[in-house]
XYZ file of C-alpha atoms in Angstrom:
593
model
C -42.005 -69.973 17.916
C -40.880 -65.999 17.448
C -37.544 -65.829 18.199
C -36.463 -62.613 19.949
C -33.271 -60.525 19.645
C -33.484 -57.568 22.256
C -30.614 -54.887 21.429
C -29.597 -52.805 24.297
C -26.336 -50.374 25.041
C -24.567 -48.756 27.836
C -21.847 -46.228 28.822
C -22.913 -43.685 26.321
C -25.686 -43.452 23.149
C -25.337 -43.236 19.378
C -22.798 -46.178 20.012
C -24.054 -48.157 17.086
C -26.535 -50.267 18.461
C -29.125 -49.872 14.624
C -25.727 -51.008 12.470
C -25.290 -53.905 14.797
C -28.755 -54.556 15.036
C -28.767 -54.277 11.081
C -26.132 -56.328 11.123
C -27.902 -59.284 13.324
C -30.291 -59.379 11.046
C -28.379 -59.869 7.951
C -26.258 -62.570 8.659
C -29.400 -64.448 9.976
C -30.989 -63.371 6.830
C -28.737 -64.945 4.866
C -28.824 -68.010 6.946
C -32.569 -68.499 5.160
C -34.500 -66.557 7.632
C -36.979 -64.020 7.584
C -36.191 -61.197 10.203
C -37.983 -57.890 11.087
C -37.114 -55.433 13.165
C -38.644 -53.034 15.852
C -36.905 -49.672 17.315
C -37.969 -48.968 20.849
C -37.364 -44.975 21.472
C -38.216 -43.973 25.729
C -39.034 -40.728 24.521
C -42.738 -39.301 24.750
C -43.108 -37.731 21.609
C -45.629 -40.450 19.517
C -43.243 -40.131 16.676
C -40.236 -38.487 15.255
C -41.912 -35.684 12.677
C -41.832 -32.675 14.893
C -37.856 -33.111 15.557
C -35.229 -30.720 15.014
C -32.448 -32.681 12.676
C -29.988 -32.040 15.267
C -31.605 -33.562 17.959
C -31.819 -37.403 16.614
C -30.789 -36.976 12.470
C -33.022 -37.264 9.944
C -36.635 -38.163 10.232
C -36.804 -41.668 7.709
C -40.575 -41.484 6.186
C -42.142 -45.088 5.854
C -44.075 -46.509 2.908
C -47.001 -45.774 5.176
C -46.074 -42.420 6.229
C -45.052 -42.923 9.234
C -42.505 -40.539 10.887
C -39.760 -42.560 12.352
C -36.074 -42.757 13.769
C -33.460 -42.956 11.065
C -32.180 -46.586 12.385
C -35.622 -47.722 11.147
C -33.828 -46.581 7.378
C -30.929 -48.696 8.447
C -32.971 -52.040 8.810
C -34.753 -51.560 5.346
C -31.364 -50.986 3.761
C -29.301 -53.361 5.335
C -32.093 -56.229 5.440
C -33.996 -55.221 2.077
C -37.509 -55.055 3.862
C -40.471 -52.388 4.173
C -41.249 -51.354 7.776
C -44.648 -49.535 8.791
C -45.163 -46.751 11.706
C -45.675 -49.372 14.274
C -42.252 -50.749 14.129
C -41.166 -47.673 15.945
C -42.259 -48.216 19.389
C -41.995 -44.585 21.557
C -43.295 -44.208 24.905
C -45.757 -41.718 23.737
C -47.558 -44.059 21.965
C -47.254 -46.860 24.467
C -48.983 -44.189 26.937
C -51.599 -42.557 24.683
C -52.867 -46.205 23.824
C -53.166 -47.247 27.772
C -54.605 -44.030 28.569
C -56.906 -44.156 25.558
C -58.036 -48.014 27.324
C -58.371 -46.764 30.360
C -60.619 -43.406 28.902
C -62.732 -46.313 27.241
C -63.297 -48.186 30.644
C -61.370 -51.530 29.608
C -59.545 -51.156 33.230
C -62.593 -50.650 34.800
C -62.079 -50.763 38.544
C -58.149 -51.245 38.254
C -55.789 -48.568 39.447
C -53.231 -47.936 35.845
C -49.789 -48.245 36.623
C -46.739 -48.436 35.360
C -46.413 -52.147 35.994
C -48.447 -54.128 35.311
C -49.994 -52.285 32.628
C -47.556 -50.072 31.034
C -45.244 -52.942 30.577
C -47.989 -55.530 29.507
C -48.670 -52.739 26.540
C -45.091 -53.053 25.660
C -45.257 -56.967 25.047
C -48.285 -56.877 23.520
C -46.786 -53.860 20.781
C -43.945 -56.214 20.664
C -45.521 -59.358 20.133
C -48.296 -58.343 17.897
C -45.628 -56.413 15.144
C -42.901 -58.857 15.510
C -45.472 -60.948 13.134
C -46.402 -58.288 10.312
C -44.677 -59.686 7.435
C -41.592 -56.958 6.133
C -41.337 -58.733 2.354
C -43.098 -59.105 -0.837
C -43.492 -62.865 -0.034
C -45.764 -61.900 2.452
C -44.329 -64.920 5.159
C -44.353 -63.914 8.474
C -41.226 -63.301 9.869
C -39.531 -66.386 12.268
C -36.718 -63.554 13.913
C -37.607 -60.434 15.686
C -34.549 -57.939 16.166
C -35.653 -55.464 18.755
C -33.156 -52.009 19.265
C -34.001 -49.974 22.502
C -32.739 -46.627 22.029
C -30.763 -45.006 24.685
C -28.550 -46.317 27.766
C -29.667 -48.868 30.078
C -30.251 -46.785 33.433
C -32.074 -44.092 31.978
C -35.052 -43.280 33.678
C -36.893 -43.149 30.614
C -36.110 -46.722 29.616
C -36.927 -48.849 32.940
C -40.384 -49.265 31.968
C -39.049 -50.923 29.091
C -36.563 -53.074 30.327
C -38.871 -54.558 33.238
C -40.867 -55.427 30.402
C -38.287 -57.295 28.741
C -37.322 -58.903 32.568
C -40.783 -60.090 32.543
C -41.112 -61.032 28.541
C -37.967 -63.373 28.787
C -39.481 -65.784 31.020
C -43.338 -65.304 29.221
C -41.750 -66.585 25.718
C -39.041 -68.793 27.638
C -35.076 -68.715 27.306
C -34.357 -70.686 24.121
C -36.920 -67.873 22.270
C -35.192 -64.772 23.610
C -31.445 -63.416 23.960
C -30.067 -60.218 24.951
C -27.259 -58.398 23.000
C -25.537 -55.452 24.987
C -23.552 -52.862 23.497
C -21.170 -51.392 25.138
C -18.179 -48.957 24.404
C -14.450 -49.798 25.816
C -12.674 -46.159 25.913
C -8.905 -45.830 24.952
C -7.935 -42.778 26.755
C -4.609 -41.451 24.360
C -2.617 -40.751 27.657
C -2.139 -44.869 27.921
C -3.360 -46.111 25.197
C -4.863 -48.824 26.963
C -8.589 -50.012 26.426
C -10.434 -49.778 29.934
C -12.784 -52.545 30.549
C -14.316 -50.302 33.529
C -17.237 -48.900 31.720
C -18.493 -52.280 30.659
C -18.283 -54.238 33.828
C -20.538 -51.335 35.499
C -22.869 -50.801 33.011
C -23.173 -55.167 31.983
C -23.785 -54.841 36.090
C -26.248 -52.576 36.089
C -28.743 -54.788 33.557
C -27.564 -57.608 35.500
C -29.265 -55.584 38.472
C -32.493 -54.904 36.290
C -33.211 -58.811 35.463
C -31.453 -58.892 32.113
C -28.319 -61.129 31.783
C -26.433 -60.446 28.360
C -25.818 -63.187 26.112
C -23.317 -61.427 23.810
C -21.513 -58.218 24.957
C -20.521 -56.398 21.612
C -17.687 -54.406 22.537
C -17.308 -51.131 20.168
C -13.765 -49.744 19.848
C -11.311 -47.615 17.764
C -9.128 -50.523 17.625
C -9.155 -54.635 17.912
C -9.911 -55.751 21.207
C -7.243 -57.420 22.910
C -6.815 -60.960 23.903
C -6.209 -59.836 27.776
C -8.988 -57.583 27.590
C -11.717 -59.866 26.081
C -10.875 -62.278 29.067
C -11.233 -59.750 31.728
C -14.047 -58.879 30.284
C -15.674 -62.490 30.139
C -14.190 -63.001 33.873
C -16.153 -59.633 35.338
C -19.351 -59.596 33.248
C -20.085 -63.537 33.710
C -20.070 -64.911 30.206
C -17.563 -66.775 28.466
C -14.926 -65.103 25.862
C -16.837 -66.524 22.621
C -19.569 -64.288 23.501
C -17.583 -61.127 24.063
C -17.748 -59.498 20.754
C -15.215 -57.105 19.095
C -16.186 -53.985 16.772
C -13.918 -52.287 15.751
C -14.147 -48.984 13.735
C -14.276 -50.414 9.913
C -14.017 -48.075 6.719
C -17.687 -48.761 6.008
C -20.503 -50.190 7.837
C -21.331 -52.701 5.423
C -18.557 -54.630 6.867
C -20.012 -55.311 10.084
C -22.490 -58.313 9.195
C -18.615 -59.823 8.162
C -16.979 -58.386 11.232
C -19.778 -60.835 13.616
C -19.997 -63.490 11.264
C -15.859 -63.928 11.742
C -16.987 -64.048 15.433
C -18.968 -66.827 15.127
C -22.153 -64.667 15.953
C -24.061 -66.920 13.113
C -23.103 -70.012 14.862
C -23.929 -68.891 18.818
C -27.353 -67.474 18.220
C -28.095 -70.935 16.101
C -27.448 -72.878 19.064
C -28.287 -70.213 21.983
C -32.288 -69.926 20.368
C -32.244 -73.513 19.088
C -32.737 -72.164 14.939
C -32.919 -74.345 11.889
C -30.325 -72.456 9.708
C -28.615 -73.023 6.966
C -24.850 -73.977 7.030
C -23.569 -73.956 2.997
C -22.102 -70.811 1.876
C -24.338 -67.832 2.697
C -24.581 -65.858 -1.042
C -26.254 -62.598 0.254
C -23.050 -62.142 2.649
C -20.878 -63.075 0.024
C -22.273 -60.209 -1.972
C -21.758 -57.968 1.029
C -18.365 -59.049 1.535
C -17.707 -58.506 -2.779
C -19.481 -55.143 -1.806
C -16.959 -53.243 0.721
C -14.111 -54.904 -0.540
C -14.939 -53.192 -3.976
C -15.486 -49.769 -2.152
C -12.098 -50.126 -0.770
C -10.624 -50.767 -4.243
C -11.944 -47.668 -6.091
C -9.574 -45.392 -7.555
C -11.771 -42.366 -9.447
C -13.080 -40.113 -7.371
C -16.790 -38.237 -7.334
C -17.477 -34.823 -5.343
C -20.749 -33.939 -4.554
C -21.313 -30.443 -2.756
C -24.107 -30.898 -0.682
C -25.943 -27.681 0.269
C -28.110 -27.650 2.977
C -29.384 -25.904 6.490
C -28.318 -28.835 8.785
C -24.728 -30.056 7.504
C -23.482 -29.938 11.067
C -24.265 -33.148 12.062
C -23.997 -35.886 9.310
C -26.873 -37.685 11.061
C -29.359 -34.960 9.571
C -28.541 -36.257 6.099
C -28.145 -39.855 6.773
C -30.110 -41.526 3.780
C -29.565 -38.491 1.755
C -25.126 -39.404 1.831
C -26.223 -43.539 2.081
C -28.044 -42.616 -1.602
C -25.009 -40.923 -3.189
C -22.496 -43.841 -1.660
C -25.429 -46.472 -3.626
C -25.196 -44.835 -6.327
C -20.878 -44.207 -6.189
C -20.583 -48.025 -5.898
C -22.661 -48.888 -8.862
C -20.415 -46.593 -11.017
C -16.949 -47.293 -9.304
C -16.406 -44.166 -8.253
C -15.121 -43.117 -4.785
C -17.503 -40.711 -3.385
C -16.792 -36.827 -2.009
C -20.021 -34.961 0.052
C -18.358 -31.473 0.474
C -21.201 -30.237 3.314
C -22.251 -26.640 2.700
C -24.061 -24.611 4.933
C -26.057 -22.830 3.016
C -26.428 -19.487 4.785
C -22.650 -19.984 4.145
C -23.176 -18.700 0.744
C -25.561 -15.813 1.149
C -23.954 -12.277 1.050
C -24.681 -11.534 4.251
C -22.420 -13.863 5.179
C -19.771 -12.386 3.150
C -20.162 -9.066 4.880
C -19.875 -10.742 8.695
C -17.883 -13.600 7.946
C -15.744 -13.029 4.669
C -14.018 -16.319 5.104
C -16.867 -18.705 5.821
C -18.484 -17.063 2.585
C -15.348 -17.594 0.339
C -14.397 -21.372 1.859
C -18.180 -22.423 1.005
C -18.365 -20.428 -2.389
C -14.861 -22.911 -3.105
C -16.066 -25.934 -2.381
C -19.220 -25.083 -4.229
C -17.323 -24.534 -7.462
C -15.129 -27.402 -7.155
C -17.532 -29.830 -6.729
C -18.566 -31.989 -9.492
C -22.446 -32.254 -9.184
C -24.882 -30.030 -6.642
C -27.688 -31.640 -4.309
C -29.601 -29.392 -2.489
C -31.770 -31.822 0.081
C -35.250 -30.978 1.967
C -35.813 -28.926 4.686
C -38.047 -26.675 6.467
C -37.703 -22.872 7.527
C -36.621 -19.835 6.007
C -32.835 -20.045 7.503
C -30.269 -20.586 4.693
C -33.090 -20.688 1.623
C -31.287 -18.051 -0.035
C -27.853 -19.595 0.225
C -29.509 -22.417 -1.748
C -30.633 -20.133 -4.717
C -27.399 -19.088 -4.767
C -26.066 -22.638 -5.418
C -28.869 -23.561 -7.542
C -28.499 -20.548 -9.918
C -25.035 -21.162 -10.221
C -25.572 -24.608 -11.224
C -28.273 -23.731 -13.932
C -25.804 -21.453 -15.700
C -23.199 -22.776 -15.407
C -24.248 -26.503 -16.580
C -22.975 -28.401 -13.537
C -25.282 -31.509 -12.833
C -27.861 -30.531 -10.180
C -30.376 -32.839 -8.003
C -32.685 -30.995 -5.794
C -35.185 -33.264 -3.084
C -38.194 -31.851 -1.879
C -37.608 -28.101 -0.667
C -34.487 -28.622 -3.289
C -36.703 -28.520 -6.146
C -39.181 -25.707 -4.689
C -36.351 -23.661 -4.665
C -35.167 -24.764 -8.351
C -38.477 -23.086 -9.178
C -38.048 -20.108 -7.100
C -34.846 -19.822 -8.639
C -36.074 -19.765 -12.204
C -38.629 -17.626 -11.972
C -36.891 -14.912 -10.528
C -34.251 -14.993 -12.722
C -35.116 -16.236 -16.045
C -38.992 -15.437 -15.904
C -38.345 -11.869 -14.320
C -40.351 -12.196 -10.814
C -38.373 -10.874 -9.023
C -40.303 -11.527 -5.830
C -41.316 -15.022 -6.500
C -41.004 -17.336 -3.218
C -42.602 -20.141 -1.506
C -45.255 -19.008 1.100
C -43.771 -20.848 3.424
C -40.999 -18.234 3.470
C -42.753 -14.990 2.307
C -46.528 -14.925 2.505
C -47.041 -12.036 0.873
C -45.202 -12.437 -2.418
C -47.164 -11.625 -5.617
C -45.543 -14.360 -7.250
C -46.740 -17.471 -5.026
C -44.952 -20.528 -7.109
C -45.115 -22.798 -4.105
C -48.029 -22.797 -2.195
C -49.153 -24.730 1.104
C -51.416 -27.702 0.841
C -54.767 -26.444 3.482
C -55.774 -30.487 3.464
C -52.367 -31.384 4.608
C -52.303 -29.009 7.402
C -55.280 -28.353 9.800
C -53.450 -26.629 12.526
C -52.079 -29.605 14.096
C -47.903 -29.833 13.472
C -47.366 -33.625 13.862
C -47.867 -36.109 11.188
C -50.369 -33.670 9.274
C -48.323 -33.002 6.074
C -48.145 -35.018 2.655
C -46.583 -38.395 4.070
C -46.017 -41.758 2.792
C -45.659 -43.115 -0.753
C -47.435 -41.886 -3.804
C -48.009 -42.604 -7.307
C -46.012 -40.105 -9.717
C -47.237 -40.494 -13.671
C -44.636 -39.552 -16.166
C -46.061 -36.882 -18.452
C -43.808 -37.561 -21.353
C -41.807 -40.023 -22.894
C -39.000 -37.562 -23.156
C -37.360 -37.507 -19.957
C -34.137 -38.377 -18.437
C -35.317 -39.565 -15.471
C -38.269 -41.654 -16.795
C -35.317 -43.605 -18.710
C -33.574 -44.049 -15.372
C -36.238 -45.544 -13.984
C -36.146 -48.190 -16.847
C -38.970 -46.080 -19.292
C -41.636 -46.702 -16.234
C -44.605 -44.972 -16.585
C -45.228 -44.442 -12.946
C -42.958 -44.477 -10.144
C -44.209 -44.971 -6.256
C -41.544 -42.846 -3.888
C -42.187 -41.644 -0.449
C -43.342 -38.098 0.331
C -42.561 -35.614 3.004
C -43.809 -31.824 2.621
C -46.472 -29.217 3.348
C -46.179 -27.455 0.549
C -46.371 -27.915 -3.729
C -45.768 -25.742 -6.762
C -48.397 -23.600 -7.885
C -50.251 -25.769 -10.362
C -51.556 -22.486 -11.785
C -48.421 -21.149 -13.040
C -47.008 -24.374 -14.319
C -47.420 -22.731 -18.390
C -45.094 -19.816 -17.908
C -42.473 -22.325 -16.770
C -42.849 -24.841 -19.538
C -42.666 -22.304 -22.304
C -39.394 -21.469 -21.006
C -38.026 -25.297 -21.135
C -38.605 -25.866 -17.503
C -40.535 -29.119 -17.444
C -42.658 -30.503 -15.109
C -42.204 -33.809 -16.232
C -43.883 -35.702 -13.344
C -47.321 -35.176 -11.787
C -49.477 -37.035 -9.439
C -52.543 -39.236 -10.366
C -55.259 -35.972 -10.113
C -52.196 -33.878 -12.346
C -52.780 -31.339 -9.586
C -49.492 -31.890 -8.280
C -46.217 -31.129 -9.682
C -43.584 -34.300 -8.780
C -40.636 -33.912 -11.390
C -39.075 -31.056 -13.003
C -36.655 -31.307 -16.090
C -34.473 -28.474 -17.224
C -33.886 -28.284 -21.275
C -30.327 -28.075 -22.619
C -28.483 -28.914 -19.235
C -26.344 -32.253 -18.937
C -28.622 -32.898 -15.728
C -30.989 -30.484 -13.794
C -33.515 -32.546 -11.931
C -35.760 -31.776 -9.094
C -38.561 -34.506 -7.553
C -41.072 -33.567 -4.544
C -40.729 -36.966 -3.068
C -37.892 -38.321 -1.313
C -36.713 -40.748 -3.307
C -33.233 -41.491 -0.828
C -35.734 -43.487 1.864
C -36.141 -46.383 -0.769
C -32.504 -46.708 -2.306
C -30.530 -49.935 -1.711
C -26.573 -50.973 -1.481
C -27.374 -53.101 -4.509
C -30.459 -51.419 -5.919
C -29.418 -47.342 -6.092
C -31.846 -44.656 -6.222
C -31.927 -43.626 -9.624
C -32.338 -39.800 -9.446
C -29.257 -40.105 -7.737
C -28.015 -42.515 -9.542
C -28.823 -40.339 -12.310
C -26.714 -37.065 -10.511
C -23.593 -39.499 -10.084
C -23.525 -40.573 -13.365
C -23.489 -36.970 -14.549
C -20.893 -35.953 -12.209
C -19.131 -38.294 -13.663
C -19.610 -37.703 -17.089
C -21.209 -40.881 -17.584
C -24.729 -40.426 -18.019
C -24.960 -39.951 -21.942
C -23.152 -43.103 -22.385
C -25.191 -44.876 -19.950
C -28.526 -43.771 -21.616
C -27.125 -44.718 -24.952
C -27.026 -48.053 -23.656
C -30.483 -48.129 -22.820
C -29.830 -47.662 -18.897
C -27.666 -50.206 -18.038
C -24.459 -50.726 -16.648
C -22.307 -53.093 -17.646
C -20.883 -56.240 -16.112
C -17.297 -56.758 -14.889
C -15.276 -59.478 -13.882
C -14.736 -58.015 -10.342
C -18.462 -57.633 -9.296
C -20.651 -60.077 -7.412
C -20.354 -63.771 -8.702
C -22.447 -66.095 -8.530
C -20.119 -68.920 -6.992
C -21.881 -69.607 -3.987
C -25.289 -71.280 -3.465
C -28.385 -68.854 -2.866
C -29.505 -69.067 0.477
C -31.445 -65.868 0.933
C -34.901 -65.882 1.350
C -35.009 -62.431 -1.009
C -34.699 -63.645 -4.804
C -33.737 -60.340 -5.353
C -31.127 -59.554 -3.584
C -29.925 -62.779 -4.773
C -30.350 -62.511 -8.058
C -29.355 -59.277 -8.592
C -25.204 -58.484 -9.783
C -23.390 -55.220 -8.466
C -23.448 -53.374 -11.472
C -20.253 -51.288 -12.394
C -19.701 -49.064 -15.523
C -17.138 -50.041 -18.364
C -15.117 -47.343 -19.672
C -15.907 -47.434 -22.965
């Protein structure tokens, strides 16, 4: 039988219910099981494409294209697995397939209501994609880890938590167990931590039909003996399943933080699991992991320059790339967030300090990213940043609208158009050298652009980032955009040394540029941050650290490989993951010679 894992939280969101989920599943991962994982958003948009950064953070693009919330990017990294559209459940889509039923006459006769029909969809979605294998094995999955977004007492969620009242008792009590998150404030005035919150909001699911098995209690500090008993007292559960987490200096230390709890050991008896009890090799590897990046001593800055740095949530995969690829090199890792309209001289006219501050950290920084985005706001800024990093040789990495802009960049200043743009931002430049994609946008906003992952063919044998690949001739990355260089003016660039080293399978579409005589200047289309790994970094970024750190020629002397050290993983303890690779695989660190 499935066994189910339903997530929920209370007292406030964004508490860290998709790192603890994450978490879950990788200690019972490396316990020998397969796990997948489903996000449950109550909101009614069908997906997350059309939202603003700020509102939830990035939008994480699956191998499939779907448009999803960026916790679904925390389950593929943390549990090494590939996730498809329909493992982000939203009440749009929950509604728009009923409704579509209903349209078609399968009610027939029935009045539609909320229950029993709304909340029979939800078990069904549940059921159904809990057993779509996540892994290259192709084995379907034995653990389900379900996340529903928000706080319990929403409006928006009851439908979904009567359906999980009702689905505890369909797939009985040893197959399903309820995790609740909840945050215990510690207001400065006393310094004590306030049990309060919890007891009201562990009484309110109570209320609904749901009785929490573990309450995960998320602090600023260790939870107190005292406090963990009052809590077990009010919320009817005994201390061993009152759960402290604590703020930790990175999140891969949370699957150790639960596994010190004994979380391993109470979900193997509480849903009656075969597991494996010898020493657990993938959490060994996690535990080598963050105790290395609390060891490093040589530092890395990265200035990232973007539209949406004021919430690091925007950016999540984009920073979780550049702290892969920091690890695998040793370095400690500095994002210095930019605004970009920061650095445009209107700016320096209105706000003279804002203009200088950014301009700083700009300068200071080792290596330049410039991310994707969408919008005219700040493009300018970015120009600014990206000429300055063309002339003045400092490595550069530019993602998506980052690399539209490289182009922009160089033709205006090194090809003489003065007016060249994208049309996305001026539609009546003469020099169009990015262009929108009409197939990939019929009028419609949501899920219409270029989404998903594609094949990108290396055009030469000559590139940089072809050898960071490992010499592949084709690379499949995930894609997000609306709009492409102009294939048509792809020969003025190239006689310049501007390379467009990477096209797609037609060679309509230009994927990779390369910039002659520069340490590192590299723009890709895709998004190649949605598929990088803790132990298996992204190498465009990869390829920008190493740079930064004046590391790269060595590195591709060596034929692209980094070399072993005594203080990376081991291989001491028995493999009990069911991902050879993950297994097999050593944290690589670079030698300094």
């Amino acid at each position: 039988m499935m066994k189910y894992i339903l997530v929920t939280g209370g007292v406030i969101s964004g508490i860290g219910k998709g790192i603890i989920a994450s978490s879950v599943g990788t200690i019972l991962k490396s316990c020998g099981l397969h796990v997948t994982a489903i996000k449950i958003d109550p909101y009614i948009n069908i997906d997350a494409g059309t939202f603003s950064p700020y509102e939830h953070g990035e939008v994480f693009v699956l191998d499939d294209g779907g448009e999803v919330d960026l916790d679904l990017g925390n389950y593929e990294r943390f549990l090494d697995i590939r996730l498809t559209k329909d493992n982000n459940l939203t009440t749009g889509k929950i509604y728009q397939s009923v409704i579509n039923k209903e349209r078609r006459g399968d009610y027939l006769g029935k009045t539609v209501q909320v229950v029993p029909h709304i909340t029979d969809a939800i078990q069904e979605w549940v059921v159904k994609q809990a057993k779509v294998p996540v892994e290259d094995d192709g084995v379907e999955p034995e653990v389900c880890v379900i996340e529903l977004g928000g706080t319990v007492g929403d409006i928006e969620s009851m439908p979904f938590i009567e359906a999980f009242r009702q689905f505890q008792f369909k797939v009985k009590r040893e197959n399903f167990c309820n995790i609740h998150v909840s945050l215990i404030p510690q207001p400065s005035a006393t310094g004590e931590q306030k049990t309060k919150p919890t007891q009201n909001t562990v009484r309110e699911l109570r209320g609904l039909g749901l009785s929490p098995d573990l309450i995960m209690c998320r602090c600023a500090t260790a939870l107190e003996n005292s406090v963990k008993e009052k809590i077990s007292m009010f919320c009817h559960v005994e201390p061993e399943q009152v759960i402290c987490v604590h703020d930790v200096s990175s999140i891969y230390k949370v699957p150790l933080l639960l596994e010190q709890q004994g979380v391993c050991g109470f979900l193997t008896r509480r849903l009656n699991m075969p597991m494996e009890t010898r020493p657990r090799r993938m959490l060994t590897k996690w535990k080598e992991m963050s105790d290395r990046s609390d060891r490093l001593l040589e530092h890395c800055s990265i200035a990232l320059v973007g539209k949406y740095t004021k919430f690091s949530d925007s950016y999540a995969s984009v920073i979780k790339a550049l702290e892969h690829s920091a690890l695998a090199i040793s370095h400690k890792l500095e994002v210095k967030n930019i605004d970009s309209a920061n650095l445009e001289l209107s700016t320096l006219q209105e706000e003279p300090v804002k203009y200088h501050e950014a301009w700083q950290k700009l300068c200071s920084a080792d290596g330049i990213l410039v991310p994707g985005g969408f919008g005219v706001r700040g493009t300018e800024g970015m120009i600014h940043a990206i000429n300055w990093a063309r002339k003045q040789k400092k490595p550069f990495l530019g993602v998506c609208l980052g690399m539209q802009l490289a182009v922009c960049e160089f033709a205006r200043n090194t090809l003489g158009w003065a007016d060249a743009n994208s049309t996305e931002f001026n539609p009546d430049t003469k020099h169009p050298v990015v262009i929108d994609m009409p197939e990939h946008n019929p009028g419609q906003m949501g899920g219409t652009m270029r989404l998903g992952k594609r094949r990108t063919i290396f055009m030469t044998n000559n590139s940089v980032l072809r050898k960071l690949y490992g010499d592949a001739e084709y690379v499949e990355e995930r894609h997000r955009h609306r709009f492409e260089v102009n294939p048509e003016l792809k020969s003025h660039f190239e006689e310049k040394g501007f390379r467009f080293v990477g096209q797609d399978v037609e060679g309509e579409r230009m994927e990779v540029i390369e910039l002659d005589d520069h340490p590192y200047f590299v723009g890709v289309q895709y998004h190649p941050e949605f598929t990088s790994r803790p132990i298996k970094p992204s190498p465009p970024y990869l390829g920008l650290l190493l740079a930064a750190a004046g590391k790269l020629p060595g590195y591709l002397v060596k034929g692209c490989r980094l070399s072993p050290r005594s203080d990376t993983y081991s291989d001491r303890s028995g493999s009990s993951s069911p991902d050879s690779e993950i297994s097999e695989l050593k944290m690589p660190s670079l030698s300094n010679e």
